[in-house]
Amino acid sequence: MLRSFIFNISLILSLSHFSQGFLVTGKVQSSETGKTILGALIRNNQNKALTKTDSSGNFTIECTSLPVGITLTADGFERQEQVISSEEFKVFSLETKQRTMNTVVVSAGRRDQKIEEIPISIDIIKPSLIVNKGLTNLAQAVDQSPGVYVMDGQVSIRGGGGYAYGAGSRVMLLWNGIPMLSPDVGDAKWNAIPMEQASQIEVLKGASSVLYGSGALNGIIALNEREPGPEGIMQARVQSGLYTNPRRKSMQWWGAGKEQAFNPMFHLADVYYGKSLRNIGFTLGANGFYTEAYRQGEMEKRGRINGSFFYRPLKENARFKAGLSYNFQWQDVGIFVLWKNDSMGYQAMDNSLSRQRAIRFNIDPYFRFIDGKKGRHHVRTRYYLVTTGNEGNVVDASFAQMYYLDYQYQQKISEKGNLIFGITNTHNRIKSWVFGDHLSINSAAYGQWELKSNKWDFTGGLRLEYCQLDTLIPDSQVEILGVNSPVYPIARAGIHYEPRKGTHLRGSLGQGIRFPSVAERFVSTSVGGVVIFKNPNLRPETGYAGELGVKQVFLLGDWKAMADIAGFANYYSNMTEFTFGLYKPDSIVTLQTTDPNAIDYFYNWVGFQAQNAEEAFIGGFEISLNSEGKIKDVELTSLLGYTYMNPISLNNDSIYRLSFSDATTNMLKYRFNHMAKADVQATYKGISLGISARYNSFMKNIDAVFEDGILGQELLVGMDKYRAIYNQGVTVMDARIGYRISEEFKVNFIMDNLFNVEYVSRPGTVQPPRTLILQMQMSL
């Protein structure tokens, strides 16, 4: 009887405790700002019950037993799974949705993909690196990536591009998945890209024309704007810099008793704000920059406003989203082309300075929706305006407009397949007294198939490209099986294999094409005594890019690193170069050299012309290590890489080889054999220390005319002597120190070119001396 009584009491107490259950309480906040998140959804994985956080970010859930699994979600934040084993109050920090090395990239396949699974080399440059280094335009930012080199705004990836003033870009620039190359010159306006609004920079290496078309011959620089979150975030940066005195006194044009007494300076301020409110979201940014420049007569003023807006219905599983982004920039720039001489490299050759005011404006409406079969439809559009003005007007030499439309459909086929196809149309209208008035159309249809099988991923793609300028023969015309086709086919294939967790093998092969720009074909002008002649018969550049690589992921607590090694082989044909020579029309009679007017006459037809002069092969390998995260109490980030490349000219024409400054080698002009980049930053208790280093081996070959001159007259005065002295590779180092005053404010002191090294990026362009920058960052 007693035993039965005790059993019944125990059972009643147990049932009583079971019926009461457990109460789990906590708070949800943003890991980036520390602000509480209103309306975050918490799902109890025991009974599927849902609850939301209140205005203080707090929540309470009931569960029948512990431990209990919960799922936390909030608009604009990454989904998070947690297991709770006690009733103790807990704080959960959600990561803001952004495309980081821990999540995804989008440029490689026009959709979100894990960076480890992409079958082609890609580097990620984070916004924190851009801000902490005090970088003021996108060209400076991409120059931090291994294997990338920038010469006067022309980007080369793994030696795929040289230098040709005014030539179009072999590297595609994308903003929100849409090409951002100017309609007239076909170049990237690096200073007009709102980096303060971007989630990250993706640097894709190798031919990528299948998905993005002409211009992606050598790779892609892709940026996507940040998605605003419900907590709202405001970030701002203010900085001022001062150029110190160069090593050689002859280079210094400022100082006591000179035209300018004080060292030249520059100033920058930018601000970004983003927030989502129920079914809408918006961002707003602004940027202002002014520099007196370290090269006399050069200057830059610019002001920019940019932003975005989106709408989506108030439904838990909204299948529709529409919005637009915009960017407007006004600028006034003094352009320095050629130096005065090798001792006065910061001063311009007579008549080689020009002043240009200009406007860059784009507006990008879009919408996307998911149909009943979970097919994803995405329509992107853009209007892009680029002007080239003079000292007093924003429109003078050129008024160029681009109208762009892209429709893309994506459908997941079972759990293992993914299909992407789309159509694109670009219509350019150019009005110019320098190039003439022109119309061009570039249309394409593209498709890509992706298949996953166990540890393997396979990718195959095809693009059919049509391009025509005015009434000329289509640039895309190609002979296939003896028949002229107006459509040029481009293909790519890739493979990825994960033999074990954290180890990723890859291989890729792709084609590329770049159609000549209006400027390359029709420019006819003179710059600093250098005459440039038009060539309407210029043909497209084509190429192939192959790569084999392995990526290894390392985890050490909260620190994550990715080591990568890749071998690459690139082949290019019909490469465009501005080639020096005699370009006399056939209708003009040649004068005899005994004629007293022969020399002046000769100069009228001697200069540079864009020609399909080069055929090339570039092979090499690249090693990199990227990392981020914490090792105990130290936050450590790094971006390291070494690139070896062997850029070989396959053009054996003896006349063409005379244009090489070093005729004993077949190395391509304006290239290197060795490049190394390193950036490391460590942060401990609010104090951050960072150091950067860049190394390039000697540029063996340039245009011979820059060393030898024309008919005994030097084009770049002293260049032959300068290159004889500075005939080794160059290492440039930067350093920075920062202190976080509070959660909202941080101050940085930056020293670029720490050891005040004198070096050139290309002939006649000496780079800045040591530069001191003081910066204040704010985040609210």
CSV table of N, CA and C in Angstrom, one decimal, residues 15-77:
chain,number,residue,atom,x,y,z
A,15,LEU,N,4.0,14.4,-13.8
A,15,LEU,CA,3.0,14.9,-14.8
A,15,LEU,C,2.9,16.4,-14.6
A,16,SER,N,2.9,16.9,-13.3
A,16,SER,CA,2.7,18.3,-13.1
A,16,SER,C,3.9,19.1,-13.7
A,17,HIS,N,5.1,18.6,-13.5
A,17,HIS,CA,6.3,19.2,-14.1
A,17,HIS,C,6.2,19.2,-15.6
A,18,PHE,N,5.8,18.1,-16.2
A,18,PHE,CA,5.7,17.9,-17.6
A,18,PHE,C,4.7,18.9,-18.2
A,19,SER,N,3.6,19.1,-17.5
A,19,SER,CA,2.5,20.0,-18.0
A,19,SER,C,3.0,21.4,-18.0
A,20,GLN,N,3.9,21.8,-17.0
A,20,GLN,CA,4.4,23.1,-16.9
A,20,GLN,C,5.4,23.4,-18.0
A,21,GLY,N,6.3,22.4,-18.3
A,21,GLY,CA,7.3,22.5,-19.3
A,21,GLY,C,8.4,23.5,-18.8
A,22,PHE,N,9.1,24.0,-19.8
A,22,PHE,CA,10.2,24.9,-19.6
A,22,PHE,C,10.0,26.2,-20.3
A,23,LEU,N,10.5,27.3,-19.8
A,23,LEU,CA,10.4,28.6,-20.4
A,23,LEU,C,11.8,29.0,-20.8
A,24,VAL,N,12.0,29.3,-22.1
A,24,VAL,CA,13.3,29.7,-22.7
A,24,VAL,C,13.1,31.2,-23.1
A,25,THR,N,14.0,32.0,-22.5
A,25,THR,CA,14.0,33.4,-22.9
A,25,THR,C,15.3,33.9,-23.5
A,26,GLY,N,15.2,34.9,-24.3
A,26,GLY,CA,16.4,35.4,-24.9
A,26,GLY,C,16.2,36.7,-25.6
A,27,LYS,N,17.2,37.2,-26.3
A,27,LYS,CA,17.2,38.4,-27.0
A,27,LYS,C,17.9,38.2,-28.4
A,28,VAL,N,17.4,38.8,-29.4
A,28,VAL,CA,18.0,38.7,-30.8
A,28,VAL,C,18.5,40.1,-31.2
A,29,GLN,N,19.8,40.1,-31.6
A,29,GLN,CA,20.4,41.4,-32.0
A,29,GLN,C,21.2,41.2,-33.3
A,30,SER,N,21.6,42.4,-33.9
A,30,SER,CA,22.5,42.3,-35.0
A,30,SER,C,23.9,42.2,-34.6
A,31,SER,N,24.7,41.3,-35.2
A,31,SER,CA,26.1,41.1,-34.9
A,31,SER,C,26.9,42.2,-35.3
A,32,GLU,N,26.4,43.0,-36.4
A,32,GLU,CA,27.2,44.1,-36.9
A,32,GLU,C,27.1,45.3,-36.1
A,33,THR,N,25.9,45.6,-35.6
A,33,THR,CA,25.7,46.9,-34.9
A,33,THR,C,25.3,46.7,-33.5
A,34,GLY,N,25.0,45.5,-33.1
A,34,GLY,CA,24.6,45.3,-31.7
A,34,GLY,C,23.1,45.8,-31.4
A,35,LYS,N,22.4,46.3,-32.4
A,35,LYS,CA,21.1,46.7,-32.2
A,35,LYS,C,20.1,45.5,-32.1
A,36,THR,N,19.1,45.7,-31.3
A,36,THR,CA,18.1,44.6,-31.2
A,36,THR,C,17.2,44.6,-32.4
A,37,ILE,N,16.7,43.4,-32.7
A,37,ILE,CA,15.9,43.2,-34.0
A,37,ILE,C,14.5,42.9,-33.6
A,38,LEU,N,13.6,43.8,-34.0
A,38,LEU,CA,12.2,43.7,-33.8
A,38,LEU,C,11.6,42.8,-34.9
A,39,GLY,N,10.7,41.9,-34.4
A,39,GLY,CA,10.0,41.0,-35.4
A,39,GLY,C,10.8,39.8,-35.9
A,40,ALA,N,11.9,39.5,-35.3
A,40,ALA,CA,12.7,38.3,-35.6
A,40,ALA,C,11.8,37.1,-35.3
A,41,LEU,N,11.8,36.0,-36.1
A,41,LEU,CA,11.0,34.9,-36.0
A,41,LEU,C,11.7,33.7,-35.3
A,42,ILE,N,11.2,33.2,-34.2
A,42,ILE,CA,11.8,32.1,-33.6
A,42,ILE,C,10.9,30.9,-33.7
A,43,ARG,N,11.5,29.8,-34.2
A,43,ARG,CA,10.7,28.6,-34.4
A,43,ARG,C,11.2,27.5,-33.4
A,44,ASN,N,10.2,27.0,-32.6
A,44,ASN,CA,10.5,25.9,-31.7
A,44,ASN,C,10.4,24.6,-32.5
A,45,ASN,N,11.6,23.9,-32.7
A,45,ASN,CA,11.6,22.7,-33.5
A,45,ASN,C,11.0,21.5,-32.9
A,46,GLN,N,10.6,21.6,-31.6
A,46,GLN,CA,9.9,20.5,-30.9
A,46,GLN,C,8.4,20.4,-31.4
A,47,ASN,N,7.7,21.6,-31.3
A,47,ASN,CA,6.3,21.6,-31.7
A,47,ASN,C,6.0,22.5,-32.8
A,48,LYS,N,7.0,23.0,-33.5
A,48,LYS,CA,6.8,23.9,-34.7
A,48,LYS,C,6.2,25.2,-34.4
A,49,ALA,N,6.0,25.6,-33.1
A,49,ALA,CA,5.4,26.8,-32.7
A,49,ALA,C,6.3,28.0,-33.1
A,50,LEU,N,5.7,29.1,-33.4
A,50,LEU,CA,6.4,30.3,-33.8
A,50,LEU,C,6.2,31.5,-32.9
A,51,THR,N,7.2,32.3,-32.6
A,51,THR,CA,7.0,33.5,-31.8
A,51,THR,C,7.9,34.6,-32.4
A,52,LYS,N,7.6,35.8,-32.1
A,52,LYS,CA,8.4,37.0,-32.6
A,52,LYS,C,9.0,37.8,-31.5
A,53,THR,N,10.1,38.4,-31.8
A,53,THR,CA,10.7,39.3,-30.8
A,53,THR,C,9.9,40.6,-30.6
A,54,ASP,N,9.9,41.2,-29.4
A,54,ASP,CA,9.2,42.4,-29.2
A,54,ASP,C,10.1,43.6,-29.6
A,55,SER,N,9.7,44.8,-29.2
A,55,SER,CA,10.4,46.0,-29.5
A,55,SER,C,11.8,46.1,-28.9
A,56,SER,N,12.0,45.3,-27.9
A,56,SER,CA,13.4,45.2,-27.2
A,56,SER,C,14.2,44.0,-27.7
A,57,GLY,N,13.6,43.3,-28.7
A,57,GLY,CA,14.3,42.2,-29.2
A,57,GLY,C,14.2,40.9,-28.4
A,58,ASN,N,13.3,40.9,-27.4
A,58,ASN,CA,13.2,39.8,-26.5
A,58,ASN,C,12.1,38.8,-26.9
A,59,PHE,N,12.3,37.6,-26.5
A,59,PHE,CA,11.3,36.5,-26.8
A,59,PHE,C,11.2,35.5,-25.7
A,60,THR,N,10.1,34.8,-25.7
A,60,THR,CA,9.9,33.7,-24.7
A,60,THR,C,9.2,32.5,-25.5
A,61,ILE,N,9.8,31.3,-25.3
A,61,ILE,CA,9.1,30.2,-25.9
A,61,ILE,C,9.0,29.1,-24.8
A,62,GLU,N,7.9,28.3,-25.0
A,62,GLU,CA,7.7,27.1,-24.1
A,62,GLU,C,8.1,25.8,-24.8
A,63,CYS,N,8.7,25.0,-24.0
A,63,CYS,CA,9.1,23.7,-24.6
A,63,CYS,C,8.9,22.6,-23.5
A,64,THR,N,8.7,21.4,-24.0
A,64,THR,CA,8.3,20.3,-23.1
A,64,THR,C,9.6,19.7,-22.4
A,65,SER,N,10.7,19.8,-23.1
A,65,SER,CA,12.0,19.2,-22.5
A,65,SER,C,13.2,20.0,-23.1
A,66,LEU,N,14.3,19.8,-22.4
A,66,LEU,CA,15.5,20.4,-22.8
A,66,LEU,C,16.5,19.3,-23.0
A,67,PRO,N,17.5,19.4,-23.9
A,67,PRO,CA,17.6,20.6,-24.8
A,67,PRO,C,16.6,20.7,-25.9
A,68,VAL,N,16.5,21.9,-26.5
A,68,VAL,CA,15.5,22.1,-27.5
A,68,VAL,C,16.2,22.9,-28.7
A,69,GLY,N,15.8,22.5,-29.9
A,69,GLY,CA,16.4,23.2,-31.1
A,69,GLY,C,15.5,24.3,-31.5
A,70,ILE,N,16.1,25.5,-31.8
A,70,ILE,CA,15.3,26.6,-32.3
A,70,ILE,C,15.9,27.1,-33.6
A,71,THR,N,15.1,27.8,-34.5
A,71,THR,CA,15.6,28.4,-35.7
A,71,THR,C,15.2,29.9,-35.7
A,72,LEU,N,16.2,30.7,-35.9
A,72,LEU,CA,16.0,32.2,-35.8
A,72,LEU,C,16.1,32.7,-37.2
A,73,THR,N,15.2,33.5,-37.7
A,73,THR,CA,15.2,34.2,-39.0
A,73,THR,C,14.7,35.6,-38.8
A,74,ALA,N,15.2,36.5,-39.6
A,74,ALA,CA,14.8,37.9,-39.7
A,74,ALA,C,15.1,38.4,-41.0
A,75,ASP,N,14.3,39.3,-41.5
A,75,ASP,CA,14.5,39.9,-42.8
A,75,ASP,C,15.8,40.6,-42.9
A,76,GLY,N,16.6,40.3,-43.9
A,76,GLY,CA,17.9,41.0,-44.0
A,76,GLY,C,19.0,40.3,-43.3
A,77,PHE,N,18.8,39.2,-42.6
A,77,PHE,CA,19.8,38.5,-41.8
A,77,PHE,C,19.9,37.0,-42.2
